[in-house]
C-alpha cells in the first residue's frame, strides 16, 4: 500500500487517492464558490494533467481524475497560482445558496466559520477521521437534509428569534435530535460531540457515542426544559428529523430567486462531464455576467448573479453541451436513492439516449452509471 492508496480517506488536493484510473483529487473552495475564470482554469488544468473529465460529487465537491504523482503536484501548483483557496480539515458544509437565498431562515455562514475555528483551536482536526463531517443548514430553497453528517445544526424559527436544532449521525430524516439552542450553544455542543468522537479514535463517528453521552449532550445549554427535550432512546430516534418534520428535497436544477438577482442550477450527467464542455459553459457564463459559480450537493453547479433572460441563455447553452438542465431529465433517475433497478426501464433512462445527449460514448456512460450506484 502506497501513500496514495489508503481506503476511507478523502482525496484532498494535498493528498490524492489512488483509483483504478490514476490519482483522484477533490477540491472544495474555502469561499464556497469559484469565479468563471477560475473554473475555466481548473478545466484547462484537468485537460493538461488528468483524464480530461471533471466531476461534481453527490456532496458538492469538485473532482479531477486520471492524475499521476507528478501531474497531481503540477495541478496543486496551478490551483495555488490561480489563488483558489481550498478547504482542509473537518468538513463543515453549508447550503449552496447560503447567505444569498431569499427564503433561508438564517445565514449559516457565520456559525459555520466559528465552528471551523473552534475545531481548529481545540486541536480536533488531526484526531478525527477523514470521513467525519458537520452540516450547518440555514434552510431555504436548497436545504441540506439529503446529506448525512456526524453533527447537524439546522436553523429553526422561534418567534422573531432563530435557534438551531442539533442532531447527530444521519441525514435530515434519520439523524438523532438532541436539543434546540442558540448559536453559541449549538457550536459548543457540536465541538463537545466531536471531542467525544475523537476520544474513541480516528475510525469513530457520532453513531458510536453511548446513550449516556447523547443524554449529556442533549441536556447541555438546552433552551427547552428537560421534560421537553426529544426522546433520544434508540427506538425513538430512528427516522426522525428535528421536530418530526419531513421535508421535500428540491433538485439543484433550474431557476432560483435570490436576495438580489437569480441563480441557475445546472447538473452534470451522473456527476461527470468532459472538461472542455465545462470550459465552454464557464466561458459563456463569464460573457453574460455570472458573478460566481457554486458547487452544489446533487452533482450540480449554481451560476449566481443572473437575470431571467441570461439564465435562459445559459440554460440553452448548457443543454447543447450535454448538461442536465431540467429536473425531469431521465439522467437524473439513474441510480436514484431507493431505486432497486435504476437501469431497468430503458424507455426512461436508455444508455444510448444518455450517450447521445451527453456526447459521451456508450461505454463511458455505462461505466459512469455503475459508479453512480456506489455510495460516496
Coordinates of C-alpha atoms in Angstrom, one line a residue:
X1 CA 0.0 0.0 0.0
X2 CA 1.5 3.3 -1.0
X3 CA 0.9 6.9 0.2
X4 CA -2.0 7.4 -2.2
X5 CA -4.0 4.2 -1.7
X6 CA -5.4 4.4 1.9
X7 CA -9.1 3.4 1.8
X8 CA -11.5 5.5 3.7
X9 CA -9.5 8.7 3.1
X10 CA -10.8 11.9 1.5
X11 CA -8.7 12.7 -1.6
X12 CA -7.9 16.3 -0.9
X13 CA -5.7 18.3 -3.2
X14 CA -2.7 17.8 -0.9
X15 CA -3.4 14.1 -0.5
X16 CA -4.6 12.5 -3.8
X17 CA -6.0 9.0 -3.6
X18 CA -5.3 6.1 -5.9
X19 CA -8.2 4.8 -8.1
X20 CA -8.5 2.5 -11.0
X21 CA -7.7 5.2 -13.5
X22 CA -4.9 7.0 -11.6
X23 CA -4.9 9.5 -8.8
X24 CA -8.0 11.4 -7.8
X25 CA -8.2 14.8 -6.1
X26 CA -11.2 16.5 -4.6
X27 CA -11.5 20.3 -4.2
X28 CA -13.8 22.4 -2.1
X29 CA -13.2 26.2 -2.3
X30 CA -13.0 27.8 1.1
X31 CA -15.2 30.7 0.0
X32 CA -17.9 28.3 -1.3
X33 CA -17.7 29.3 -4.9
X34 CA -15.5 30.0 -7.9
X35 CA -15.3 32.8 -10.5
X36 CA -16.0 31.7 -14.1
X37 CA -12.3 32.5 -14.8
X38 CA -11.2 30.1 -12.0
X39 CA -13.5 27.3 -13.2
X40 CA -12.1 27.7 -16.7
X41 CA -8.6 27.5 -15.3
X42 CA -9.4 24.3 -13.4
X43 CA -10.9 22.8 -16.6
X44 CA -7.7 23.6 -18.5
X45 CA -5.6 22.0 -15.7
X46 CA -7.8 18.9 -15.9
X47 CA -7.1 18.7 -19.6
X48 CA -3.4 19.1 -19.1
X49 CA -2.9 16.8 -16.1
X50 CA -5.9 14.5 -15.8
X51 CA -8.0 12.3 -18.0
X52 CA -10.0 15.3 -19.4
X53 CA -13.1 14.6 -17.3
X54 CA -14.4 16.7 -14.4
X55 CA -16.9 15.6 -11.8
X56 CA -19.1 17.1 -9.1
X57 CA -19.9 14.7 -6.3
X58 CA -23.2 14.0 -4.5
X59 CA -21.9 16.2 -1.6
X60 CA -20.9 19.0 -3.9
X61 CA -17.2 18.5 -4.3
X62 CA -15.2 19.1 -7.5
X63 CA -13.1 16.1 -8.6
X64 CA -10.3 15.6 -11.1
X65 CA -9.3 12.1 -12.0
X66 CA -6.6 10.3 -14.0
X67 CA -3.6 12.1 -12.4
X68 CA -0.1 10.8 -11.9
X69 CA 2.0 11.6 -8.9
X70 CA 3.8 14.3 -10.9
X71 CA 0.8 15.7 -12.6
X72 CA -1.0 15.9 -9.2
X73 CA 1.8 18.1 -7.9
X74 CA 1.6 20.3 -11.1
X75 CA -2.2 20.6 -10.6
X76 CA -1.8 21.7 -7.0
X77 CA 0.7 24.3 -8.0
X78 CA -1.6 25.7 -10.7
X79 CA -4.5 25.8 -8.3
X80 CA -2.4 27.8 -5.9
X81 CA -1.2 30.1 -8.7
X82 CA -4.9 30.8 -9.5
X83 CA -5.4 31.9 -6.0
X84 CA -8.1 29.3 -5.2
X85 CA -8.1 28.6 -1.5
X86 CA -9.3 25.0 -0.9
X87 CA -10.8 23.6 2.3
X88 CA -8.8 21.4 4.6
X89 CA -9.6 19.8 7.9
X90 CA -13.0 18.7 9.1
X91 CA -15.7 19.5 6.5
X92 CA -18.2 22.0 7.8
X93 CA -20.8 22.3 5.0
X94 CA -23.4 25.0 4.4
X95 CA -26.1 25.1 1.8
X96 CA -25.1 26.1 -1.7
X97 CA -27.2 29.3 -1.6
X98 CA -26.0 30.2 2.0
X99 CA -26.2 34.0 2.6
X100 CA -27.9 34.8 -0.7
X101 CA -31.1 32.8 -0.5
X102 CA -34.2 34.9 -0.1
X103 CA -36.0 32.1 1.6
X104 CA -33.4 30.9 4.1
X105 CA -34.2 31.1 7.8
X106 CA -30.7 32.2 8.8
X107 CA -27.4 32.7 7.0
X108 CA -25.4 29.8 8.3
X109 CA -22.0 31.2 7.2
X110 CA -21.1 32.9 10.4
X111 CA -21.9 29.9 12.6
X112 CA -20.1 27.6 10.3
X113 CA -16.9 29.8 10.3
X114 CA -17.0 30.0 14.1
X115 CA -17.4 26.2 14.3
X116 CA -14.4 25.7 11.9
X117 CA -12.3 28.0 14.1
X118 CA -13.3 26.1 17.3
X119 CA -12.4 22.8 15.7
X120 CA -9.0 24.1 14.8
X121 CA -8.4 25.8 18.1
X122 CA -9.2 22.6 20.1
X123 CA -6.8 20.5 18.0
X124 CA -9.6 18.1 16.8
X125 CA -8.6 18.2 13.1
X126 CA -5.8 15.7 13.4
X127 CA -7.7 13.5 15.9
X128 CA -10.8 12.9 13.8
X129 CA -11.1 10.5 10.9
X130 CA -11.3 11.9 7.3
X131 CA -15.0 11.0 6.9
X132 CA -16.2 12.9 9.9
X133 CA -18.3 15.9 8.8
X134 CA -20.6 18.6 10.0
X135 CA -23.6 20.3 8.3
X136 CA -24.8 23.8 9.2
X137 CA -28.2 24.3 7.4
X138 CA -29.8 27.7 7.3
X139 CA -32.9 26.3 5.4
X140 CA -34.2 27.8 2.2
X141 CA -34.7 26.6 -1.3
X142 CA -31.8 24.1 -1.2
X143 CA -31.6 22.6 2.2
X144 CA -29.1 20.1 3.3
X145 CA -31.4 17.3 4.5
X146 CA -30.2 14.9 1.9
X147 CA -26.6 14.9 3.2
X148 CA -25.5 12.6 6.0
X149 CA -23.3 14.1 8.7
X150 CA -21.9 13.4 12.2
X151 CA -23.3 16.6 13.5
X152 CA -26.2 18.6 12.0
X153 CA -27.1 22.2 13.0
X154 CA -30.3 23.4 11.4
X155 CA -31.9 26.8 11.7
X156 CA -35.4 26.9 13.2
X157 CA -37.7 29.9 13.8
X158 CA -38.7 30.7 17.3
X159 CA -41.0 33.7 17.1
X160 CA -38.7 36.5 15.9
X161 CA -35.6 34.7 17.0
X162 CA -33.6 31.9 15.3
X163 CA -32.5 28.8 17.2
X164 CA -30.5 25.8 16.0
X165 CA -31.7 22.3 16.1
X166 CA -28.7 20.0 16.9
X167 CA -28.8 16.4 15.8
X168 CA -26.2 13.7 15.1
X169 CA -25.4 10.7 13.0
X170 CA -27.5 10.8 9.9
X171 CA -29.3 12.9 7.3
X172 CA -32.2 15.2 7.8
X173 CA -34.6 12.3 8.2
X174 CA -32.5 9.8 10.2
X175 CA -30.3 11.9 12.5
X176 CA -30.8 11.7 16.2
X177 CA -32.2 15.0 17.6
X178 CA -30.5 16.3 20.7
X179 CA -31.6 19.9 21.5
X180 CA -32.7 23.2 20.2
X181 CA -30.4 26.0 21.3
X182 CA -28.9 29.4 20.4
X183 CA -26.0 29.7 18.0
X184 CA -23.3 29.8 20.7
X185 CA -24.6 26.7 22.4
X186 CA -25.0 24.9 19.1
X187 CA -21.3 25.5 18.4
X188 CA -20.4 24.2 21.9
X189 CA -22.5 21.1 21.6
X190 CA -21.0 20.3 18.2
X191 CA -17.5 20.7 19.5
X192 CA -18.3 18.6 22.5
X193 CA -19.7 15.8 20.3
X194 CA -16.6 15.9 18.1
X195 CA -14.4 15.7 21.2
X196 CA -16.2 12.5 22.3
X197 CA -15.7 11.0 18.8
X198 CA -12.0 11.9 18.9
X199 CA -11.6 10.1 22.2
X200 CA -12.8 6.9 20.5
X201 CA -10.2 7.1 17.7
X202 CA -10.0 8.0 14.1
X203 CA -12.3 5.3 12.9
X204 CA -15.2 6.6 15.2
X205 CA -18.3 8.6 14.3
X206 CA -21.1 10.1 16.4
X207 CA -23.1 6.9 15.7
X208 CA -20.6 5.3 18.1
X209 CA -21.5 7.5 21.1
X210 CA -23.2 5.9 24.1
X211 CA -26.7 6.8 25.2
X212 CA -25.2 8.4 28.3
X213 CA -23.0 10.7 26.1
X214 CA -26.0 11.6 24.0
X215 CA -28.1 12.4 27.1
X216 CA -25.2 14.6 28.3
X217 CA -25.1 16.5 25.0
X218 CA -28.9 16.9 24.9
X219 CA -29.1 18.5 28.3
X220 CA -26.3 20.9 27.8
X221 CA -27.3 24.5 27.2
X222 CA -30.8 23.5 26.0
X223 CA -33.4 26.2 25.6
X224 CA -36.2 23.7 26.2
X225 CA -36.9 22.3 29.7
X226 CA -35.6 18.8 30.2
X227 CA -39.1 17.4 30.0
X228 CA -39.5 18.9 26.6
X229 CA -36.3 17.5 25.2
X230 CA -36.8 14.9 22.5
X231 CA -36.7 11.2 23.5
X232 CA -33.3 10.1 22.2
X233 CA -33.5 6.5 23.1
X234 CA -32.5 4.3 20.1
X235 CA -36.0 3.0 19.5
X236 CA -37.4 6.6 19.2
X237 CA -34.8 8.4 17.2
X238 CA -34.7 6.2 14.0
X239 CA -36.2 8.0 11.0
X240 CA -36.9 11.3 12.8
X241 CA -36.0 14.8 11.9
X242 CA -35.9 17.9 14.0
X243 CA -39.5 18.4 15.2
X244 CA -40.5 15.2 13.4
X245 CA -40.8 17.2 10.1
X246 CA -40.2 15.5 6.8
X247 CA -39.1 17.9 4.1
X248 CA -39.1 17.6 0.3
X249 CA -35.8 17.8 -1.4
X250 CA -35.7 20.2 -4.3
X251 CA -33.1 19.3 -7.0
X252 CA -30.5 21.9 -7.5
X253 CA -31.6 22.4 -11.1
X254 CA -33.4 25.3 -12.6
X255 CA -34.1 29.0 -11.6
X256 CA -33.7 30.2 -8.0
X257 CA -34.7 33.6 -6.8
X258 CA -32.1 35.2 -4.6
X259 CA -32.0 38.3 -2.3
X260 CA -30.6 40.0 -5.4
X261 CA -30.8 38.6 -8.9
X262 CA -31.2 34.9 -9.7
X263 CA -29.2 31.7 -9.7
X264 CA -29.4 28.9 -12.4
X265 CA -28.8 25.4 -11.3
X266 CA -27.2 23.0 -13.9
X267 CA -26.2 19.4 -13.1
X268 CA -23.5 17.2 -14.6
X269 CA -24.9 14.0 -16.0
X270 CA -24.1 11.4 -13.4
X271 CA -21.8 14.0 -11.9
X272 CA -19.3 13.8 -14.8
X273 CA -18.6 15.9 -17.9
X274 CA -15.7 16.4 -20.4
X275 CA -13.6 19.3 -19.1
X276 CA -13.8 21.0 -22.5
X277 CA -17.6 21.2 -22.1
X278 CA -17.3 22.7 -18.7
X279 CA -14.8 25.3 -20.0
X280 CA -17.2 26.3 -22.8
X281 CA -20.1 26.6 -20.3
X282 CA -18.0 28.7 -17.9
X283 CA -16.9 30.9 -20.8
X284 CA -20.5 31.5 -21.7
X285 CA -21.2 32.2 -18.0
X286 CA -18.5 34.9 -17.9
X287 CA -19.8 36.5 -21.1
X288 CA -23.3 37.0 -19.7
X289 CA -22.1 38.4 -16.3
X290 CA -22.1 35.5 -13.9
X291 CA -20.5 36.7 -10.7
X292 CA -19.9 33.3 -9.0
X293 CA -20.3 29.6 -9.6
X294 CA -21.1 27.5 -6.6
X295 CA -20.8 23.7 -6.2
X296 CA -24.0 22.1 -5.1
X297 CA -24.8 18.8 -3.5
X298 CA -26.6 16.7 -6.1
X299 CA -23.7 16.9 -8.6
X300 CA -24.6 20.4 -9.8
X301 CA -23.3 23.9 -10.3
X302 CA -25.2 27.1 -9.4
X303 CA -24.5 30.2 -11.6
X304 CA -25.0 33.3 -9.5
X305 CA -25.9 36.9 -10.3
X306 CA -28.1 36.4 -13.4
X307 CA -31.4 37.8 -14.7
X308 CA -34.2 35.5 -16.0
X309 CA -33.1 36.4 -19.6
X310 CA -29.4 35.5 -19.1
X311 CA -30.5 32.3 -17.2
X312 CA -32.4 31.2 -20.2
X313 CA -29.5 31.9 -22.5
X314 CA -27.1 30.0 -20.3
X315 CA -29.5 27.1 -19.9
X316 CA -29.8 26.8 -23.7
X317 CA -26.0 26.6 -24.0
X318 CA -25.8 24.0 -21.2
X319 CA -28.4 21.8 -22.9
X320 CA -26.4 21.9 -26.1
X321 CA -23.2 21.0 -24.3
X322 CA -24.8 17.9 -22.7
X323 CA -25.5 19.2 -19.2
X324 CA -28.7 18.4 -17.2
X325 CA -30.9 21.5 -17.3
X326 CA -34.3 20.0 -16.2
X327 CA -35.2 18.1 -13.1
X328 CA -37.3 15.8 -15.3
X329 CA -34.3 14.8 -17.4
X330 CA -34.1 10.9 -17.5
X331 CA -30.4 11.1 -16.5
X332 CA -31.4 12.3 -13.0
X333 CA -33.2 9.0 -12.5
X334 CA -30.3 6.6 -12.9
X335 CA -29.0 5.3 -9.6
X336 CA -31.6 7.3 -7.7
X337 CA -31.8 6.5 -4.0
X338 CA -34.4 3.9 -3.3
X339 CA -34.5 2.6 -6.9
X340 CA -33.8 -1.1 -6.9
X341 CA -33.3 -1.4 -10.6
X342 CA -32.0 2.0 -11.9
X343 CA -31.3 0.8 -15.4
X344 CA -34.4 -1.5 -15.6
X345 CA -36.6 0.9 -17.7
X346 CA -34.8 1.7 -20.9
X347 CA -37.6 4.0 -22.1
X348 CA -36.8 6.2 -19.0
X349 CA -33.0 6.1 -19.0
X350 CA -31.6 4.4 -22.1
X351 CA -27.8 4.3 -22.1
X352 CA -27.8 5.0 -25.8
X353 CA -30.1 8.1 -25.3
X354 CA -27.9 9.3 -22.5
X355 CA -24.8 8.9 -24.7
X356 CA -26.5 10.9 -27.5
X357 CA -27.4 13.7 -25.1
X358 CA -24.1 13.9 -23.3
X359 CA -21.7 13.4 -26.1
X360 CA -20.0 10.6 -24.2
X361 CA -19.5 7.1 -25.6
X362 CA -21.9 4.3 -24.6
X363 CA -19.0 2.5 -22.8
X364 CA -18.3 5.6 -20.7
X365 CA -22.0 6.2 -19.9
X366 CA -22.3 2.6 -18.7
X367 CA -19.2 2.9 -16.5
X368 CA -20.5 6.2 -15.0
X369 CA -23.9 4.6 -14.3
X370 CA -22.1 1.8 -12.4
X371 CA -20.0 4.3 -10.4
X372 CA -23.1 6.4 -9.6
X373 CA -24.7 3.5 -7.8
X374 CA -21.8 3.3 -5.4
X375 CA -22.1 5.1 -2.0
X376 CA -19.8 8.2 -1.9

